[in-house]
Protein backbone atom coordinates (compact mmCIF):
# COMPACT_ATOMS: atom_id res chain seq x y z
CA UNK A 1 0.04 0.04 -0.15
CA UNK A 2 2.64 2.48 1.18
CA UNK A 3 4.96 1.46 -2.48
CA UNK A 4 1.33 2.19 -4.21
CA UNK A 5 1.10 5.49 -2.37
CA UNK A 6 4.71 6.79 -3.19
CA UNK A 7 4.09 5.57 -6.76
CA UNK A 8 0.80 7.43 -7.23
CA UNK A 9 2.59 10.67 -5.58
CA UNK A 10 5.45 10.18 -7.80
CA UNK A 11 3.86 9.82 -10.71
CA UNK A 12 1.10 13.11 -9.25
CA UNK A 13 4.34 14.57 -9.11
CA UNK A 14 6.06 14.21 -12.70
CA UNK A 15 2.64 14.83 -13.66
CA UNK A 16 2.11 18.12 -11.97
CA UNK A 17 5.59 19.35 -12.84
CA UNK A 18 4.62 18.32 -17.07
CA UNK A 19 2.21 20.97 -16.56
CA UNK A 20 4.12 23.59 -15.02
CA UNK A 21 7.27 23.51 -17.53
CA UNK A 22 4.17 23.79 -20.36
CA UNK A 23 3.04 26.93 -18.39
CA UNK A 24 6.41 28.42 -18.17
CA UNK A 25 6.86 27.83 -21.74
CA UNK A 26 3.75 29.44 -22.55
CA UNK A 27 4.27 32.98 -20.26
CA UNK A 28 7.81 33.03 -21.91
CA UNK A 29 5.87 32.71 -25.18
CA UNK A 30 3.75 35.76 -24.43
CA UNK A 31 6.62 37.88 -23.10
CA UNK A 32 5.35 37.35 -19.51
CA UNK A 33 8.32 35.94 -18.27
CA UNK A 34 7.99 38.44 -15.21
CA UNK A 35 5.12 36.50 -14.30
CA UNK A 36 7.00 33.32 -14.24
CA UNK A 37 8.67 32.57 -10.87
CA UNK A 38 5.48 34.15 -8.92
CA UNK A 39 3.07 31.48 -10.85
CA UNK A 40 5.91 28.79 -10.29
CA UNK A 41 6.05 29.84 -6.17
CA UNK A 42 2.02 29.77 -6.67
CA UNK A 43 1.75 25.96 -7.63
CA UNK A 44 4.53 25.20 -5.28
CA UNK A 45 4.24 27.25 -2.41
CA UNK A 46 7.90 27.89 -1.64
CA UNK A 47 11.20 28.21 -3.54
CA UNK A 48 12.68 24.80 -2.07
CA UNK A 49 9.66 22.77 -3.02
CA UNK A 50 10.30 23.66 -7.07
CA UNK A 51 11.92 20.46 -8.88
CA UNK A 52 14.75 20.61 -9.88
CA UNK A 53 14.06 21.09 -13.99
CA UNK A 54 11.89 23.78 -13.41
CA UNK A 55 14.06 25.61 -11.45
CA UNK A 56 16.80 25.03 -13.97
CA UNK A 57 14.45 26.40 -16.63
CA UNK A 58 14.03 29.97 -14.85
CA UNK A 59 17.69 30.56 -14.18
CA UNK A 60 17.67 29.82 -18.24
CA UNK A 61 14.95 32.10 -18.31
CA UNK A 62 15.85 34.90 -16.40
CA UNK A 63 19.34 34.60 -17.61
CA UNK A 64 18.25 35.17 -21.13
CA UNK A 65 15.69 38.34 -20.43
CA UNK A 66 19.04 39.59 -19.11
CA UNK A 67 17.50 39.81 -15.19
CA UNK A 68 19.31 37.05 -13.23
CA UNK A 69 18.83 39.11 -9.90
CA UNK A 70 14.97 38.34 -10.51
CA UNK A 71 15.76 34.32 -9.53
CA UNK A 72 18.76 34.55 -7.70
CA UNK A 73 17.03 34.64 -4.20
CA UNK A 74 14.44 31.66 -4.90
CA UNK A 75 17.75 29.67 -6.11
CA UNK A 76 19.47 30.66 -2.97
CA UNK A 77 17.06 29.10 -0.91
CA UNK A 78 16.47 25.91 -3.09
CA UNK A 79 20.54 24.79 -3.03
CA UNK A 80 20.21 25.52 0.61
CA UNK A 81 17.33 23.06 1.38
CA UNK A 82 19.03 19.92 2.66
CA UNK A 83 16.51 17.90 0.93
CA UNK A 84 17.40 19.44 -2.60
CA UNK A 85 21.76 18.66 -1.45
CA UNK A 86 21.08 15.22 -2.12
CA UNK A 87 19.16 15.26 -5.61
CA UNK A 88 21.23 14.09 -8.51
CA UNK A 89 20.44 17.06 -10.07
CA UNK A 90 21.58 19.63 -7.61
CA UNK A 91 25.18 19.80 -8.90
CA UNK A 92 23.20 20.85 -12.26
CA UNK A 93 21.39 23.39 -10.48
CA UNK A 94 24.38 25.16 -8.48
CA UNK A 95 26.58 25.17 -12.49
CA UNK A 96 23.46 26.94 -14.18
CA UNK A 97 23.51 29.18 -10.99
CA UNK A 98 26.93 30.02 -11.17
CA UNK A 99 27.27 30.58 -14.96
CA UNK A 100 24.05 32.35 -15.63
CA UNK A 101 23.54 34.44 -12.41
CA UNK A 102 26.73 35.09 -9.87
CA UNK A 103 28.83 35.73 -13.02
CA UNK A 104 26.87 37.88 -15.16
CA UNK A 105 26.09 40.22 -11.65
CA UNK A 106 29.81 40.36 -10.53
CA UNK A 107 29.11 38.44 -7.15
CA UNK A 108 32.57 36.64 -7.34
CA UNK A 109 32.85 36.17 -3.69
CA UNK A 110 29.90 34.19 -3.62
CA UNK A 111 30.82 32.26 -6.56
CA UNK A 112 34.01 31.12 -5.06
CA UNK A 113 32.05 30.11 -2.12
CA UNK A 114 29.82 27.85 -3.99
CA UNK A 115 32.76 26.16 -5.73
CA UNK A 116 34.40 25.12 -2.61
CA UNK A 117 31.48 23.29 -1.70
CA UNK A 118 32.32 19.32 -2.70
CA UNK A 119 28.32 18.84 -2.74
CA UNK A 120 28.00 21.77 -5.87
CA UNK A 121 31.20 20.94 -7.51
CA UNK A 122 33.11 17.50 -6.99
CA UNK A 123 37.20 18.14 -6.03
CA UNK A 124 37.92 17.61 -9.98
CA UNK A 125 35.97 20.35 -10.79
CA UNK A 126 36.89 23.10 -8.51
CA UNK A 127 40.11 24.08 -10.31
CA UNK A 128 38.62 24.73 -12.75
CA UNK A 129 35.62 26.33 -12.03
CA UNK A 130 37.70 28.77 -9.92
CA UNK A 131 40.20 29.52 -12.69
CA UNK A 132 37.04 30.56 -14.54
CA UNK A 133 35.73 32.60 -11.78
CA UNK A 134 38.99 34.81 -11.81
CA UNK A 135 39.51 34.96 -15.67
CA UNK A 136 35.61 36.43 -15.46
CA UNK A 137 36.52 38.81 -12.95
CA UNK A 138 39.69 40.06 -14.97
CA UNK A 139 37.45 40.24 -17.85
CA UNK A 140 34.59 42.70 -15.93
CA UNK A 141 37.20 44.47 -14.68
CA UNK A 142 38.67 45.40 -18.12
CA UNK A 143 35.52 46.17 -19.03
CA UNK A 144 34.49 48.70 -16.61
CA UNK A 145 38.09 50.19 -16.88
CA UNK A 146 37.29 50.87 -20.87
CA UNK A 147 34.21 52.07 -20.07
CA UNK A 148 35.57 54.53 -17.75
CA UNK A 149 38.06 55.34 -20.16
CA UNK A 150 35.36 55.89 -23.11
CA UNK A 151 33.25 58.01 -20.45
CA UNK A 152 36.24 60.03 -19.65
CA UNK A 153 37.05 60.70 -23.48
CA UNK A 154 33.66 61.75 -24.51
CA UNK A 155 33.26 64.13 -21.72
CA UNK A 156 36.93 65.31 -22.73
CA UNK A 157 35.73 65.94 -26.40
CA UNK A 158 32.13 67.63 -24.86
CA UNK A 159 34.60 70.31 -23.26
CA UNK A 160 36.93 70.43 -26.21
CA UNK A 161 33.54 71.33 -28.66
CA UNK A 162 32.04 73.26 -25.75
CA UNK A 163 35.75 75.32 -25.81
CA UNK A 164 35.56 75.71 -29.79
CA UNK A 165 31.84 77.11 -30.00
CA UNK A 166 33.16 79.65 -26.70
CA UNK A 167 35.99 80.87 -28.79
CA UNK A 168 34.02 81.44 -31.92
CA UNK A 169 31.47 83.22 -30.13
CA UNK A 170 33.89 85.53 -28.12
CA UNK A 171 35.77 86.31 -31.78
CA UNK A 172 32.24 87.29 -33.29
CA UNK A 173 31.29 89.50 -30.11
CA UNK A 174 34.92 91.37 -30.64
CA UNK A 175 34.28 91.53 -34.29
CA UNK A 176 30.83 93.10 -33.65
CA UNK A 177 32.43 95.53 -31.05
CA UNK A 178 34.98 96.78 -33.10
CA UNK A 179 32.21 97.36 -36.09
CA UNK A 180 30.40 99.27 -33.38
CA UNK A 181 33.65 101.72 -32.41
CA UNK A 182 34.22 102.22 -35.91
CA UNK A 183 30.76 103.37 -36.41
CA UNK A 184 30.38 105.26 -33.70
CA UNK A 185 33.79 107.18 -34.38
CA UNK A 186 32.42 108.18 -37.79
CA UNK A 187 29.43 109.05 -36.50
CA UNK A 188 30.87 111.53 -34.13
CA UNK A 189 33.50 112.89 -36.58
CA UNK A 190 30.74 113.69 -38.81
CA UNK A 191 28.61 115.68 -36.25
CA UNK A 192 31.80 117.10 -34.89
CA UNK A 193 33.05 118.71 -38.54
CA UNK A 194 29.18 119.65 -38.73
CA UNK A 195 29.77 121.68 -35.26
CA UNK A 196 33.35 123.43 -36.56
CA UNK A 197 31.75 124.17 -39.24
CA UNK A 198 28.92 126.57 -37.39
CA UNK A 199 31.52 127.84 -35.31
CA UNK A 200 33.50 128.92 -38.19
CA UNK A 201 30.64 130.45 -39.60
CA UNK A 202 29.16 132.48 -36.19
CA UNK A 203 33.13 133.59 -36.04
CA UNK A 204 33.06 135.23 -39.39
CA UNK A 205 29.37 136.53 -38.86
CA UNK A 206 30.56 138.10 -35.66
CA UNK A 207 34.43 139.23 -35.66
CA UNK A 208 35.17 139.08 -39.36
CA UNK A 209 32.56 141.09 -41.08
CA UNK A 210 31.35 144.81 -40.43
CA UNK A 211 27.41 144.79 -40.11
CA UNK A 212 27.55 148.41 -41.13
CA UNK A 213 29.04 148.28 -44.40
CA UNK A 214 26.56 147.79 -47.39
CA UNK A 215 28.92 145.32 -48.95
CA UNK A 216 28.78 143.22 -46.31
CA UNK A 217 24.91 143.33 -46.10
CA UNK A 218 24.48 140.52 -48.99
CA UNK A 219 27.74 138.24 -47.80
CA UNK A 220 25.98 138.62 -44.32
CA UNK A 221 22.25 137.51 -45.81
CA UNK A 222 24.02 134.66 -47.79
CA UNK A 223 26.14 133.31 -44.77
CA UNK A 224 23.12 133.71 -42.24
CA UNK A 225 21.14 131.35 -44.79
CA UNK A 226 23.71 128.66 -44.71
CA UNK A 227 24.04 129.10 -41.41
CA UNK A 228 20.37 127.88 -41.10
CA UNK A 229 20.58 125.02 -43.52
CA UNK A 230 23.59 124.02 -41.64
CA UNK A 231 21.97 124.07 -38.14
CA UNK A 232 18.90 122.65 -39.79
CA UNK A 233 21.01 119.58 -41.20
CA UNK A 234 22.50 118.90 -37.62
CA UNK A 235 19.71 119.38 -35.15
CA UNK A 236 16.23 119.26 -37.27
CA UNK A 237 14.67 116.03 -37.60
CA UNK A 238 15.71 113.27 -39.73
CA UNK A 239 12.87 114.03 -42.68
CA UNK A 240 13.20 117.67 -42.02
CA UNK A 241 16.70 118.06 -43.24
CA UNK A 242 16.22 115.30 -45.92
CA UNK A 243 13.22 117.43 -47.41
CA UNK A 244 15.63 121.01 -47.08
CA UNK A 245 18.23 119.06 -49.18
């Protein structure tokens, strides 16, 4: 009777595991991979009770979508369970956990501890696994250094580009400043020349010509008319100056 119950339980467990595998595949095909682990745990109540082959599928799935951290805690609990440590597939789960979770996450210390466990890795496999961990650590370090170097180079290029733009703007502003000074100087010399001419005319009227002489009357009238034109050209609004011209 006990043997029959045991056989029925094993058969029921196999059927349940088969249906769960189909469910995992269906969720993955529908791109609903985030729901896979919660759904599996709903079927088995705890990570420790999940069959080894389903745990392997979950590890590979979350590694494929580049989210190994989502399965890490569940696998840790599974590996620590004493019943699971007696399973023939325990080493296969441990190896997948090493390759697809710990190494990609850069957790090399925990990876070395896992390899040193004789249940996870037999003594003949430990040295090769440790060499692989050391090689992966070196590659990840080189990759990080390369990324930092590329980042610094990009920042340097952006800084040089910014200095180039600033230099061009400074050159343009200096050119505008020189142009404004030239225009200002030209306008200033124009109005100064007009003012000197007006002063000279006043000097002729007041100091050099005799206003009592009949001969100077005509010259005085002409000079007064010229003075008015000059005055209007200098100080009248622009449109009046244009009309008089």
